[in-house]
């Protein structure tokens, strides 16, 4: 799974540690990410009663970085404050987050992570996690729970702990992500975003429209030059413009020799003709056949395709790509103070930069002309939309895209 990880380090008597996780796996009242939450491996003092994290950790015995007992074990750790009723908490702590931690630990233990680790050539040990998950009092009294340990052989240990963690996360991080998605709503409700607490506040991008109508160029298709694609000006309402875009795509699909189908909006058309706060533009719809009419082409009027559509025969909203997008919007919702990721996703514009379906970008028919068409479709300054692309989060030109988008 292609996700960037944030790393931190810590120390205690007898050993040091390195830990890492995607930023949205670590949350506190100070914000999201390792730096906002931890200081030398411990939750910062001002967030001791309000943090939640899931991290990969390697303990390194001091001066013995290659000691098998330490460097060859990666702990999957879930952390939160103690329960206020626990003796060590002395009345402090956070009952909601501690209860949530217990639920997450149990969900991880019953997930497919173990079998996936074995498929990828790793050994694991979840015996300690299963023992402690059945002891509610111990769960309440601990800050850190380790539901699972990944046991590495010599060939699986990289030169740096960070690289070792990255390899394991690449192998099974998607399974952990799938578990955490079930608790996104609870976490979003607990950690209300404070914009001033984030060093890079998200800027809301709004469409530039005129109530009386929009000046839009003629849709004459000429692919030899971007400058000759449009030759005349017409005035359209936003709804007429949406319909015109669909007409352009249909015409270009036939003229450019595409055969796998096409898809424009993965949201309601109302998100195109009004003023969404967020626009998510992915690379292209993937697949080796035309999925119409199972999946609509012009728009998904029942809601967001990432929430209400069933892909690859799994329940609606649970396909890997859908989970990635929902996770992204969960983190974004927290960042900008939206009620929840799913609600933000439902209200956002979502589409594809290239509307033509293909197994992967390298197999896109008439690629250069198709890219030229797509660029002109989105980039005309007269169209009522300004795009902020989050493509880099989950799409790469060099890899096969998902079977469905």
Short mmCIF file of C-alpha atoms in Angstrom, two decimals:
data_model
loop_
_atom_site.label_atom_id
_atom_site.label_comp_id
_atom_site.label_asym_id
_atom_site.label_seq_id
_atom_site.Cartn_x
_atom_site.Cartn_y
_atom_site.Cartn_z
CA UNK A 1 0.00 0.00 0.00
CA UNK A 2 1.52 3.30 -1.09
CA UNK A 3 1.26 5.62 1.89
CA UNK A 4 3.88 7.94 3.30
CA UNK A 5 4.76 7.29 6.93
CA UNK A 6 5.69 9.70 9.69
CA UNK A 7 8.39 8.51 12.08
CA UNK A 8 9.33 9.26 15.65
CA UNK A 9 11.77 7.87 18.17
CA UNK A 10 11.71 7.25 21.89
CA UNK A 11 13.80 5.97 24.74
CA UNK A 12 13.33 4.23 28.06
CA UNK A 13 15.50 2.28 30.46
CA UNK A 14 17.61 -0.17 28.49
CA UNK A 15 16.35 0.45 24.99
CA UNK A 16 15.46 2.96 22.31
CA UNK A 17 12.65 2.70 19.81
CA UNK A 18 11.60 3.86 16.37
CA UNK A 19 7.95 4.02 15.39
CA UNK A 20 6.02 5.05 12.31
CA UNK A 21 2.52 5.33 10.90
CA UNK A 22 0.47 7.21 8.31
CA UNK A 23 -0.36 10.58 9.82
CA UNK A 24 -4.10 9.87 10.12
CA UNK A 25 -3.41 6.83 12.34
CA UNK A 26 -2.16 9.22 15.04
CA UNK A 27 -4.51 11.82 16.52
CA UNK A 28 -4.62 14.15 19.47
CA UNK A 29 -6.27 17.37 20.47
CA UNK A 30 -3.20 19.11 19.00
CA UNK A 31 -3.89 17.74 15.53
CA UNK A 32 -3.04 14.70 13.43
CA UNK A 33 0.32 13.01 13.00
CA UNK A 34 3.29 11.86 15.06
CA UNK A 35 4.79 15.32 15.58
CA UNK A 36 1.52 16.76 16.87
CA UNK A 37 1.13 13.96 19.41
CA UNK A 38 4.46 12.52 20.57
CA UNK A 39 7.65 13.73 22.19
CA UNK A 40 10.45 11.15 22.50
CA UNK A 41 8.03 8.27 22.20
CA UNK A 42 5.54 9.49 24.79
CA UNK A 43 2.34 11.43 24.32
CA UNK A 44 3.01 15.10 24.92
CA UNK A 45 1.97 16.26 28.37
CA UNK A 46 -0.83 18.49 27.10
CA UNK A 47 -2.47 15.60 25.18
CA UNK A 48 -2.02 12.83 27.77
CA UNK A 49 -5.79 12.57 28.24
CA UNK A 50 -6.74 13.11 24.61
CA UNK A 51 -4.83 11.07 22.03
CA UNK A 52 -5.24 7.88 20.00
CA UNK A 53 -2.71 6.13 17.80
CA UNK A 54 -1.91 2.96 15.91
CA UNK A 55 1.80 2.64 15.08
CA UNK A 56 4.45 0.18 13.95
CA UNK A 57 7.29 0.11 16.49
CA UNK A 58 10.76 -1.44 16.66
CA UNK A 59 12.58 -1.52 19.98
CA UNK A 60 16.34 -1.29 19.65
CA UNK A 61 18.51 -2.34 22.57
CA UNK A 62 21.09 0.37 23.07
CA UNK A 63 24.39 -0.27 21.30
CA UNK A 64 22.97 -3.52 19.89
CA UNK A 65 20.94 -2.43 16.87
CA UNK A 66 21.16 -5.89 15.30
CA UNK A 67 20.10 -7.84 18.39
CA UNK A 68 17.55 -10.37 17.03
CA UNK A 69 15.24 -9.97 20.01
CA UNK A 70 14.71 -6.32 19.18
CA UNK A 71 15.58 -5.44 15.61
CA UNK A 72 13.72 -8.48 14.23
CA UNK A 73 10.40 -7.71 15.91
CA UNK A 74 7.92 -5.07 14.77
CA UNK A 75 5.15 -4.35 17.24
CA UNK A 76 1.75 -3.20 16.03
CA UNK A 77 0.73 -0.94 18.91
CA UNK A 78 -2.55 0.74 19.79
CA UNK A 79 -2.29 3.58 22.30
CA UNK A 80 -4.73 5.78 24.19
CA UNK A 81 -5.05 7.24 27.69
CA UNK A 82 -5.84 4.86 30.54
CA UNK A 83 -9.41 4.46 31.71
CA UNK A 84 -10.13 6.86 34.62
CA UNK A 85 -11.27 3.89 36.72
CA UNK A 86 -7.85 2.19 36.47
CA UNK A 87 -5.69 2.51 39.63
CA UNK A 88 -2.71 4.01 37.76
CA UNK A 89 -4.93 6.63 36.14
CA UNK A 90 -5.71 8.22 39.52
CA UNK A 91 -8.97 9.57 38.20
CA UNK A 92 -7.45 10.97 35.02
CA UNK A 93 -7.54 9.42 31.57
CA UNK A 94 -10.27 9.08 28.97
CA UNK A 95 -12.96 6.41 29.18
CA UNK A 96 -14.21 6.88 25.61
CA UNK A 97 -10.78 6.56 23.98
CA UNK A 98 -9.82 3.65 26.22
CA UNK A 99 -13.02 1.82 25.29
CA UNK A 100 -12.35 2.60 21.63
CA UNK A 101 -8.83 1.20 21.97
CA UNK A 102 -10.20 -2.08 23.27
CA UNK A 103 -12.59 -2.29 20.32
CA UNK A 104 -9.80 -1.59 17.82
CA UNK A 105 -7.53 -4.20 19.41
CA UNK A 106 -10.24 -6.85 19.19
CA UNK A 107 -11.02 -5.89 15.59
CA UNK A 108 -7.35 -6.18 14.63
CA UNK A 109 -7.13 -9.62 16.23
CA UNK A 110 -10.11 -10.88 14.21
CA UNK A 111 -9.00 -9.30 10.92
CA UNK A 112 -7.12 -10.83 7.99
CA UNK A 113 -3.78 -9.27 9.00
CA UNK A 114 -2.31 -12.54 10.26
CA UNK A 115 -3.17 -14.54 7.15
CA UNK A 116 -1.97 -11.72 4.92
CA UNK A 117 1.37 -11.59 6.76
CA UNK A 118 1.82 -15.31 6.13
CA UNK A 119 0.96 -14.88 2.45
CA UNK A 120 3.66 -12.20 2.21
CA UNK A 121 6.29 -14.39 3.83
CA UNK A 122 6.21 -13.02 7.39
CA UNK A 123 5.74 -14.78 10.71
CA UNK A 124 3.70 -13.22 13.48
CA UNK A 125 2.73 -13.73 17.10
CA UNK A 126 -0.62 -12.53 18.43
CA UNK A 127 -0.71 -14.71 21.55
CA UNK A 128 -0.04 -11.85 23.97
CA UNK A 129 -2.64 -9.70 22.27
CA UNK A 130 -5.28 -12.41 22.57
CA UNK A 131 -4.51 -12.95 26.25
CA UNK A 132 -4.74 -9.29 27.20
CA UNK A 133 -7.79 -8.63 25.01
CA UNK A 134 -9.73 -10.96 27.29
CA UNK A 135 -8.68 -9.08 30.44
CA UNK A 136 -10.77 -5.92 30.60
CA UNK A 137 -9.04 -4.57 33.71
CA UNK A 138 -5.58 -4.82 32.16
CA UNK A 139 -6.88 -3.19 29.00
CA UNK A 140 -8.23 -0.30 31.07
CA UNK A 141 -4.98 0.14 32.97
CA UNK A 142 -2.57 0.22 30.03
CA UNK A 143 -1.69 3.02 27.68
CA UNK A 144 -0.12 0.70 25.10
CA UNK A 145 -1.56 -2.58 23.83
CA UNK A 146 0.33 -4.76 21.34
CA UNK A 147 -2.20 -7.00 19.59
CA UNK A 148 0.36 -8.41 17.17
CA UNK A 149 4.11 -8.76 16.65
CA UNK A 150 5.70 -9.29 13.23
CA UNK A 151 8.68 -11.64 13.51
CA UNK A 152 11.37 -11.04 10.91
CA UNK A 153 14.18 -13.21 9.62
CA UNK A 154 17.61 -11.82 8.81
CA UNK A 155 16.77 -11.14 5.16
CA UNK A 156 13.69 -9.10 6.12
CA UNK A 157 15.65 -6.65 8.32
CA UNK A 158 16.68 -3.52 6.41
CA UNK A 159 19.71 -1.39 7.21
CA UNK A 160 17.50 1.15 8.99
CA UNK A 161 14.49 0.50 11.27
CA UNK A 162 12.43 2.96 9.25
CA UNK A 163 12.97 0.94 6.07
CA UNK A 164 12.02 -2.28 7.86
CA UNK A 165 8.79 -0.69 9.06
CA UNK A 166 8.04 0.63 5.58
CA UNK A 167 8.36 -2.85 4.08
CA UNK A 168 5.92 -4.39 6.56
CA UNK A 169 3.48 -1.52 6.16
CA UNK A 170 3.64 -1.90 2.40
CA UNK A 171 2.76 -5.58 2.79
CA UNK A 172 -0.16 -5.40 5.24
CA UNK A 173 -0.88 -1.75 6.02
CA UNK A 174 -4.05 -1.90 3.91
CA UNK A 175 -5.52 -4.47 6.32
CA UNK A 176 -4.87 -2.22 9.31
CA UNK A 177 -6.37 0.67 7.35
CA UNK A 178 -9.51 -1.37 6.65
CA UNK A 179 -9.98 -2.02 10.37
CA UNK A 180 -9.47 1.62 11.32
CA UNK A 181 -12.01 2.74 8.75
CA UNK A 182 -14.73 1.20 10.91
CA UNK A 183 -13.84 3.64 13.70
CA UNK A 184 -13.26 6.78 11.64
CA UNK A 185 -16.58 8.33 12.60
CA UNK A 186 -15.93 7.86 16.32
CA UNK A 187 -12.44 9.32 16.04
CA UNK A 188 -13.64 12.28 14.00
CA UNK A 189 -16.30 13.02 16.60
CA UNK A 190 -13.74 12.84 19.39
CA UNK A 191 -11.03 14.97 17.82
CA UNK A 192 -12.71 18.12 16.56
CA UNK A 193 -10.26 19.90 14.31
CA UNK A 194 -8.76 23.19 15.44
CA UNK A 195 -7.57 24.89 12.31
CA UNK A 196 -5.07 27.01 14.18
CA UNK A 197 -3.42 23.83 15.44
CA UNK A 198 -2.36 22.78 11.97
CA UNK A 199 0.71 24.29 10.35
CA UNK A 200 -0.78 23.93 6.87
CA UNK A 201 -4.45 24.93 6.97
CA UNK A 202 -6.54 23.73 4.03
CA UNK A 203 -7.71 26.51 1.75
CA UNK A 204 -11.27 26.19 0.47
CA UNK A 205 -11.41 26.47 -3.31
CA UNK A 206 -14.64 27.82 -4.73
CA UNK A 207 -15.93 27.97 -8.27
CA UNK A 208 -15.87 31.25 -10.10
CA UNK A 209 -19.36 31.61 -11.56
CA UNK A 210 -21.72 34.32 -12.62
CA UNK A 211 -25.42 33.96 -11.71
CA UNK A 212 -26.55 35.19 -15.12
CA UNK A 213 -24.68 32.45 -16.97
CA UNK A 214 -21.25 31.31 -18.04
CA UNK A 215 -19.18 32.10 -21.07
CA UNK A 216 -18.06 28.79 -22.55
CA UNK A 217 -16.30 28.05 -25.77
CA UNK A 218 -17.64 25.95 -28.60
CA UNK A 219 -16.98 22.22 -28.25
CA UNK A 220 -15.53 21.62 -31.73
CA UNK A 221 -13.10 18.72 -31.27
CA UNK A 222 -9.66 19.31 -32.75
CA UNK A 223 -6.89 17.31 -31.11
CA UNK A 224 -3.89 18.45 -33.14
CA UNK A 225 -3.52 21.63 -31.10
CA UNK A 226 -4.90 22.84 -27.78
CA UNK A 227 -5.22 26.33 -29.26
CA UNK A 228 -7.64 25.21 -31.99
CA UNK A 229 -10.02 23.14 -29.86
CA UNK A 230 -12.38 26.05 -29.19
CA UNK A 231 -13.33 28.61 -31.81
CA UNK A 232 -16.59 30.22 -30.73
CA UNK A 233 -18.23 31.40 -27.53
CA UNK A 234 -21.66 30.44 -26.23
CA UNK A 235 -23.45 31.25 -23.00
CA UNK A 236 -24.63 28.37 -20.81
CA UNK A 237 -26.10 27.76 -17.40
CA UNK A 238 -24.13 25.38 -15.12
CA UNK A 239 -26.58 22.53 -15.84
CA UNK A 240 -26.24 23.08 -19.58
CA UNK A 241 -22.49 23.08 -19.18
CA UNK A 242 -22.60 19.70 -17.39
CA UNK A 243 -24.67 18.27 -20.23
CA UNK A 244 -22.30 19.79 -22.76
CA UNK A 245 -19.30 18.18 -21.05
CA UNK A 246 -21.01 14.79 -21.22
CA UNK A 247 -21.72 15.36 -24.90
CA UNK A 248 -18.08 16.25 -25.54
CA UNK A 249 -16.90 13.11 -23.75
CA UNK A 250 -19.26 10.87 -25.74
CA UNK A 251 -18.05 12.38 -29.01
CA UNK A 252 -14.38 12.15 -28.07
CA UNK A 253 -14.84 8.54 -26.89
CA UNK A 254 -15.94 7.50 -30.38
CA UNK A 255 -13.47 9.65 -32.31
CA UNK A 256 -10.45 8.55 -30.27
CA UNK A 257 -11.18 4.83 -30.57
CA UNK A 258 -11.86 3.96 -26.93
CA UNK A 259 -13.51 0.62 -26.12
CA UNK A 260 -13.60 0.15 -22.32
CA UNK A 261 -16.35 2.70 -21.62
CA UNK A 262 -16.16 6.07 -19.89
CA UNK A 263 -17.18 7.78 -16.67
CA UNK A 264 -17.43 11.47 -15.83
CA UNK A 265 -18.70 12.23 -12.30
CA UNK A 266 -18.58 9.76 -9.40
CA UNK A 267 -20.93 12.04 -7.47
CA UNK A 268 -24.29 13.72 -8.03
CA UNK A 269 -24.42 16.21 -10.90
CA UNK A 270 -25.55 18.86 -8.40
CA UNK A 271 -21.97 18.91 -7.07
CA UNK A 272 -20.84 20.05 -10.53
CA UNK A 273 -23.34 22.87 -10.92
CA UNK A 274 -23.20 24.26 -7.37
CA UNK A 275 -20.26 25.23 -5.15
CA UNK A 276 -18.54 22.24 -3.49
CA UNK A 277 -15.82 22.93 -0.93
CA UNK A 278 -13.64 20.05 -2.14
CA UNK A 279 -12.98 18.52 -5.54
CA UNK A 280 -11.37 15.07 -5.79
CA UNK A 281 -10.03 14.36 -9.27
CA UNK A 282 -8.48 10.92 -9.75
CA UNK A 283 -6.49 9.83 -12.78
CA UNK A 284 -8.98 7.70 -14.76
CA UNK A 285 -11.62 4.99 -14.31
CA UNK A 286 -9.98 1.56 -14.36
CA UNK A 287 -11.16 -1.73 -15.79
CA UNK A 288 -11.00 -4.01 -18.81
CA UNK A 289 -14.62 -3.64 -19.93
CA UNK A 290 -17.49 -1.17 -20.08
CA UNK A 291 -19.42 -1.43 -16.78
CA UNK A 292 -22.40 0.53 -18.09
CA UNK A 293 -25.26 0.19 -17.15
CA UNK A 294 -24.15 -1.42 -13.84
CA UNK A 295 -22.26 1.79 -13.14
CA UNK A 296 -23.60 5.09 -14.53
CA UNK A 297 -21.48 7.09 -16.94
CA UNK A 298 -22.48 10.73 -16.55
CA UNK A 299 -22.99 10.98 -12.77
CA UNK A 300 -23.97 8.95 -9.71
CA UNK A 301 -27.25 10.50 -8.60
CA UNK A 302 -27.65 8.21 -5.57
CA UNK A 303 -24.62 9.76 -3.83
CA UNK A 304 -20.86 9.25 -3.82
CA UNK A 305 -19.66 6.21 -5.75
CA UNK A 306 -17.06 5.67 -3.02
CA UNK A 307 -19.84 5.15 -0.47
CA UNK A 308 -22.87 3.62 -2.16
CA UNK A 309 -21.48 1.43 -4.96
CA UNK A 310 -20.46 -2.22 -4.61
CA UNK A 311 -17.17 -2.92 -6.39
CA UNK A 312 -15.56 -6.32 -6.97
CA UNK A 313 -18.49 -8.05 -5.26
CA UNK A 314 -17.79 -6.64 -1.79
CA UNK A 315 -20.26 -4.59 0.29
CA UNK A 316 -20.79 -0.99 -0.75
CA UNK A 317 -18.02 1.35 0.33
CA UNK A 318 -15.58 -1.39 1.41
CA UNK A 319 -13.44 -2.01 -1.70
CA UNK A 320 -9.76 -1.09 -1.13
CA UNK A 321 -9.89 2.10 -3.20
CA UNK A 322 -13.15 3.16 -1.56
CA UNK A 323 -11.59 2.66 1.87
CA UNK A 324 -8.54 4.71 0.89
CA UNK A 325 -10.68 7.59 -0.33
CA UNK A 326 -12.90 7.44 2.75
CA UNK A 327 -9.82 7.42 4.97
CA UNK A 328 -8.43 10.42 3.12
CA UNK A 329 -11.68 12.34 3.54
CA UNK A 330 -11.84 11.34 7.20
CA UNK A 331 -8.45 12.95 7.76
CA UNK A 332 -9.40 15.96 5.65
CA UNK A 333 -12.67 16.41 7.55
CA UNK A 334 -10.77 16.56 10.80
CA UNK A 335 -8.32 19.02 9.31
CA UNK A 336 -10.96 21.51 8.12
CA UNK A 337 -13.54 20.93 10.86
CA UNK A 338 -16.17 19.05 8.82
CA UNK A 339 -18.61 16.81 10.78
CA UNK A 340 -17.35 13.57 9.20
CA UNK A 341 -15.39 12.23 6.27
CA UNK A 342 -18.35 10.45 4.68
CA UNK A 343 -20.50 13.57 4.90
CA UNK A 344 -17.73 15.68 3.37
CA UNK A 345 -17.27 13.11 0.59
CA UNK A 346 -21.01 13.11 -0.16
CA UNK A 347 -21.00 16.90 -0.51
CA UNK A 348 -17.83 17.06 -2.63
CA UNK A 349 -17.26 16.99 -6.35
CA UNK A 350 -15.50 13.81 -7.49
CA UNK A 351 -14.53 12.88 -11.01
CA UNK A 352 -11.69 11.62 -13.21
CA UNK A 353 -9.18 13.80 -15.02
CA UNK A 354 -9.31 11.35 -17.94
CA UNK A 355 -12.92 10.14 -18.37
CA UNK A 356 -12.02 7.16 -20.57
CA UNK A 357 -11.75 3.76 -18.87
CA UNK A 358 -8.65 1.58 -19.37
CA UNK A 359 -6.85 -1.18 -17.42
CA UNK A 360 -4.01 1.27 -16.75
CA UNK A 361 -2.75 4.56 -18.13
CA UNK A 362 -0.12 2.84 -20.28
CA UNK A 363 -2.91 1.00 -22.16
CA UNK A 364 -5.05 4.08 -22.77
CA UNK A 365 -5.93 4.18 -26.51
CA UNK A 366 -4.70 7.25 -28.38
CA UNK A 367 -3.02 8.41 -25.20
CA UNK A 368 -1.62 11.79 -26.28
CA UNK A 369 -4.85 12.99 -27.86
CA UNK A 370 -6.86 11.65 -24.93
CA UNK A 371 -4.70 13.60 -22.49
CA UNK A 372 -5.04 16.74 -24.62
CA UNK A 373 -8.81 16.36 -24.62
CA UNK A 374 -8.92 15.82 -20.86
CA UNK A 375 -6.72 18.83 -20.16
CA UNK A 376 -8.90 21.09 -22.28
CA UNK A 377 -12.06 19.66 -20.69
CA UNK A 378 -10.90 20.71 -17.22
CA UNK A 379 -8.55 23.61 -17.74
CA UNK A 380 -10.60 26.08 -19.74
CA UNK A 381 -10.69 29.24 -17.65
CA UNK A 382 -14.33 29.75 -18.56
CA UNK A 383 -15.53 26.53 -17.00
CA UNK A 384 -17.19 27.02 -13.60
CA UNK A 385 -14.74 24.95 -11.65
CA UNK A 386 -11.39 25.17 -9.94
CA UNK A 387 -9.74 21.86 -9.18
CA UNK A 388 -7.52 20.89 -6.27
CA UNK A 389 -6.21 17.42 -7.17
CA UNK A 390 -5.40 14.90 -4.47
CA UNK A 391 -4.31 12.34 -7.07
CA UNK A 392 -0.89 11.70 -5.53
CA UNK A 393 -2.51 10.20 -2.42
CA UNK A 394 -3.58 6.99 -4.10
CA UNK A 395 -2.80 6.95 -7.86
CA UNK A 396 0.43 6.41 -9.75
CA UNK A 397 0.79 6.38 -13.54
CA UNK A 398 3.18 3.45 -13.41
CA UNK A 399 0.82 1.07 -11.62
CA UNK A 400 -2.37 -0.69 -12.61
CA UNK A 401 -5.40 1.25 -11.45
CA UNK A 402 -8.26 -0.40 -9.62
CA UNK A 403 -10.78 -2.56 -11.45
CA UNK A 404 -13.47 0.01 -10.70
CA UNK A 405 -13.38 3.68 -9.84
#
